[in-house]
Amino acid sequence: MSVVTPFPKPASRIQDDPASFRHAFRHLAGGVSVITTGHGDERTGLTATSVASLSAEPPTVMFGLNLSSSSFPILERSRGFGVNFLNATQKPVADRFAGRKGEKGAARYADAEWISGMTGAPLLIGALAALDCEVEEIIERHSHAIVIGRVRDIRLGVNDAALVYWRGDYERLGWMSEEVTTALGLRAF
């Protein structure tokens, strides 16, 4: 026998409560990516969980970006961006690009290795995967923009555990390569 707990009756009016909305979305686990854009001292970026595949033919991605973000005007000017899927050991990178310790702009790139993609966007060495993208369209809605980007290059990294964000904290999903090797009793060559 199963026990079913019904949801409370729906509200008689539309809920327009940003705090409840954000709280509800804390229950949706999301892969953690760092969006990178700009060149030289004008490099910047942000941590995002709103990245999604839009199309495989042609390869296209999208993500949400707050219009008040310092990254927005730089992305508009540069028209190129990187999407870097973080592995479980890259929590410090996620924290820096989230600005948790006050880092801004090019300072967020400290303590990690980067290369420039075809579009000039910084791509993170050691990421699970890095997509080099060109802006196709920016759709402004309410407080955010939906950024649609055509993927120009794909760099695949090591098949390690992913960094995910759930209920307000970073979590790890899967195993790191070394753990798989150890668990299977294999030697690394």
Coordinates of C-alpha atoms in Angstrom, one line a residue:
M1 CA 0.0 0.0 0.0
S2 CA 1.3 3.5 -0.8
V3 CA 0.6 6.7 1.0
V4 CA -0.2 9.7 -1.1
T5 CA 0.0 13.1 0.4
P6 CA -2.0 15.6 -1.7
F7 CA -0.6 19.0 -2.5
P8 CA -2.4 21.8 -0.8
K9 CA -5.2 23.5 -2.7
P10 CA -3.9 26.0 -5.3
A11 CA -3.8 29.6 -4.4
S12 CA -6.8 31.7 -5.6
R13 CA -4.4 34.2 -7.1
I14 CA -1.2 34.0 -9.1
Q15 CA 1.9 33.7 -7.0
D16 CA 4.2 36.5 -7.9
D17 CA 6.7 35.8 -5.1
P18 CA 10.4 35.8 -6.2
A19 CA 11.6 34.3 -2.9
S20 CA 9.2 31.3 -3.2
F21 CA 10.1 30.9 -6.9
R22 CA 13.9 30.8 -6.0
H23 CA 13.2 28.4 -3.1
A24 CA 11.3 26.0 -5.4
F25 CA 14.2 26.0 -7.9
R26 CA 16.6 25.1 -5.1
H27 CA 15.1 21.6 -5.4
L28 CA 16.1 21.2 -9.0
A29 CA 19.7 19.9 -9.3
G30 CA 21.7 21.4 -12.1
G31 CA 25.1 20.9 -13.6
V32 CA 27.5 23.7 -12.8
S33 CA 29.1 25.6 -15.7
V34 CA 31.2 28.7 -15.9
I35 CA 30.3 31.0 -18.8
T36 CA 33.3 33.0 -19.9
T37 CA 33.6 36.0 -22.3
G38 CA 35.8 38.9 -23.2
H39 CA 39.5 39.3 -23.9
G40 CA 42.5 40.4 -21.9
D41 CA 41.7 42.7 -19.0
E42 CA 38.1 42.8 -20.1
R43 CA 37.6 39.1 -19.5
T44 CA 34.7 38.2 -17.1
G45 CA 32.3 35.4 -16.5
L46 CA 29.8 33.9 -14.2
T47 CA 28.7 30.6 -12.7
A48 CA 25.5 29.2 -14.2
T49 CA 23.2 26.3 -13.7
S50 CA 20.8 27.5 -16.4
V51 CA 22.7 26.1 -19.4
A52 CA 20.8 23.9 -21.8
S53 CA 21.2 22.2 -25.1
L54 CA 18.9 23.8 -27.7
S55 CA 19.7 21.9 -30.8
A56 CA 22.2 19.2 -32.0
E57 CA 21.7 20.2 -35.7
P58 CA 23.3 22.7 -35.7
P59 CA 24.9 22.4 -32.2
T60 CA 23.3 25.3 -30.2
V61 CA 23.1 26.1 -26.5
M62 CA 21.3 28.6 -24.4
F63 CA 21.5 30.0 -20.9
G64 CA 19.9 32.7 -18.8
L65 CA 21.9 35.8 -17.9
N66 CA 20.8 38.6 -15.5
L67 CA 20.6 41.9 -17.4
S68 CA 22.3 43.6 -14.4
S69 CA 25.3 41.2 -14.5
S70 CA 28.6 42.9 -15.2
S71 CA 29.1 40.1 -17.8
F72 CA 26.1 41.2 -19.9
P73 CA 27.6 44.2 -21.7
I74 CA 30.9 42.4 -22.3
L75 CA 29.1 39.4 -23.8
E76 CA 27.1 41.8 -26.1
R77 CA 30.3 43.4 -27.3
S78 CA 32.5 40.3 -27.7
R79 CA 29.7 38.1 -29.3
G80 CA 31.7 35.0 -28.2
F81 CA 31.5 32.9 -25.0
G82 CA 32.7 29.7 -23.5
V83 CA 30.6 27.2 -21.6
N84 CA 32.8 25.2 -19.3
F85 CA 31.2 22.1 -17.6
L86 CA 32.9 21.8 -14.2
N87 CA 34.1 18.6 -12.7
A88 CA 33.7 17.9 -9.0
T89 CA 37.2 19.2 -8.1
Q90 CA 36.5 22.6 -9.6
K91 CA 34.3 24.0 -6.8
P92 CA 36.8 26.9 -6.2
V93 CA 36.4 27.9 -9.9
A94 CA 32.6 27.9 -9.4
D95 CA 32.9 30.0 -6.3
R96 CA 35.2 32.6 -7.9
F97 CA 32.9 33.0 -10.9
A98 CA 30.0 33.3 -8.6
G99 CA 31.8 36.2 -6.9
R100 CA 31.5 34.5 -3.5
K101 CA 34.7 36.2 -2.2
G102 CA 34.3 39.4 -4.1
E103 CA 36.3 38.6 -7.3
K104 CA 35.3 40.5 -10.3
G105 CA 36.3 40.5 -14.0
A106 CA 39.6 39.1 -15.0
A107 CA 40.5 38.3 -11.3
R108 CA 38.0 35.4 -11.6
Y109 CA 40.5 33.6 -13.9
A110 CA 43.2 33.3 -11.2
D111 CA 44.3 29.8 -10.1
A112 CA 43.1 27.9 -13.1
E113 CA 44.5 27.3 -16.6
W114 CA 42.8 28.7 -19.6
I115 CA 43.2 28.7 -23.4
S116 CA 41.5 30.9 -26.0
G117 CA 38.9 29.3 -28.2
M118 CA 38.2 30.1 -31.9
T119 CA 35.9 32.9 -30.8
G120 CA 38.5 34.2 -28.4
A121 CA 36.5 33.1 -25.4
P122 CA 38.5 31.6 -22.5
L123 CA 38.1 27.8 -22.2
L124 CA 39.0 26.0 -18.9
I125 CA 41.6 23.3 -19.1
G126 CA 40.4 20.3 -17.1
A127 CA 36.7 21.0 -17.5
L128 CA 34.5 18.0 -18.3
A129 CA 33.8 19.7 -21.6
A130 CA 34.2 23.2 -23.0
L131 CA 32.1 24.7 -25.7
D132 CA 33.3 27.7 -27.7
C133 CA 30.2 29.6 -28.9
E134 CA 29.2 32.6 -31.0
V135 CA 26.2 34.6 -30.0
E136 CA 23.3 33.9 -32.3
E137 CA 20.6 35.8 -30.5
I138 CA 19.9 37.5 -27.2
I139 CA 16.3 37.7 -26.1
E140 CA 15.6 40.1 -23.2
R141 CA 12.7 39.1 -20.9
H142 CA 12.0 40.6 -17.5
S143 CA 15.2 40.7 -15.4
H144 CA 17.1 38.3 -17.6
A145 CA 18.3 37.6 -21.2
I146 CA 18.2 34.2 -22.9
V147 CA 21.5 33.9 -24.7
I148 CA 21.5 31.5 -27.7
G149 CA 24.9 30.5 -29.0
R150 CA 26.1 28.5 -31.9
V151 CA 28.8 26.0 -30.9
R152 CA 31.9 26.6 -33.0
D153 CA 34.2 24.1 -31.2
I154 CA 33.9 21.4 -28.6
R155 CA 36.8 20.3 -26.3
L156 CA 36.2 17.1 -24.3
G157 CA 38.0 16.6 -21.1
V158 CA 38.5 13.7 -18.8
N159 CA 35.4 11.6 -17.9
D160 CA 35.3 12.7 -14.2
A161 CA 32.6 13.3 -11.6
A162 CA 30.4 16.3 -12.3
L163 CA 29.8 19.3 -10.1
V164 CA 26.1 19.9 -9.5
Y165 CA 24.2 22.6 -7.5
W166 CA 21.3 21.4 -5.3
R167 CA 19.5 23.0 -2.4
G168 CA 22.0 25.9 -2.2
D169 CA 25.2 23.9 -2.2
Y170 CA 27.6 22.2 -4.6
E171 CA 27.5 18.4 -4.7
R172 CA 29.4 15.8 -6.6
L173 CA 27.8 13.4 -9.1
G174 CA 29.7 10.3 -10.1
W175 CA 33.3 9.2 -9.7
M176 CA 36.6 10.7 -10.5
S177 CA 38.8 8.8 -13.0
E178 CA 41.3 7.8 -10.2
E179 CA 38.5 6.4 -8.1
V180 CA 37.3 4.2 -10.9
T181 CA 40.8 2.9 -11.5
T182 CA 41.3 2.2 -7.8
A183 CA 37.9 0.5 -7.4
L184 CA 38.5 -1.7 -10.4
G185 CA 42.0 -2.6 -9.1
L186 CA 43.7 -1.2 -12.2
R187 CA 46.9 0.7 -12.5
A188 CA 47.2 4.1 -14.1
F189 CA 49.8 4.1 -16.9

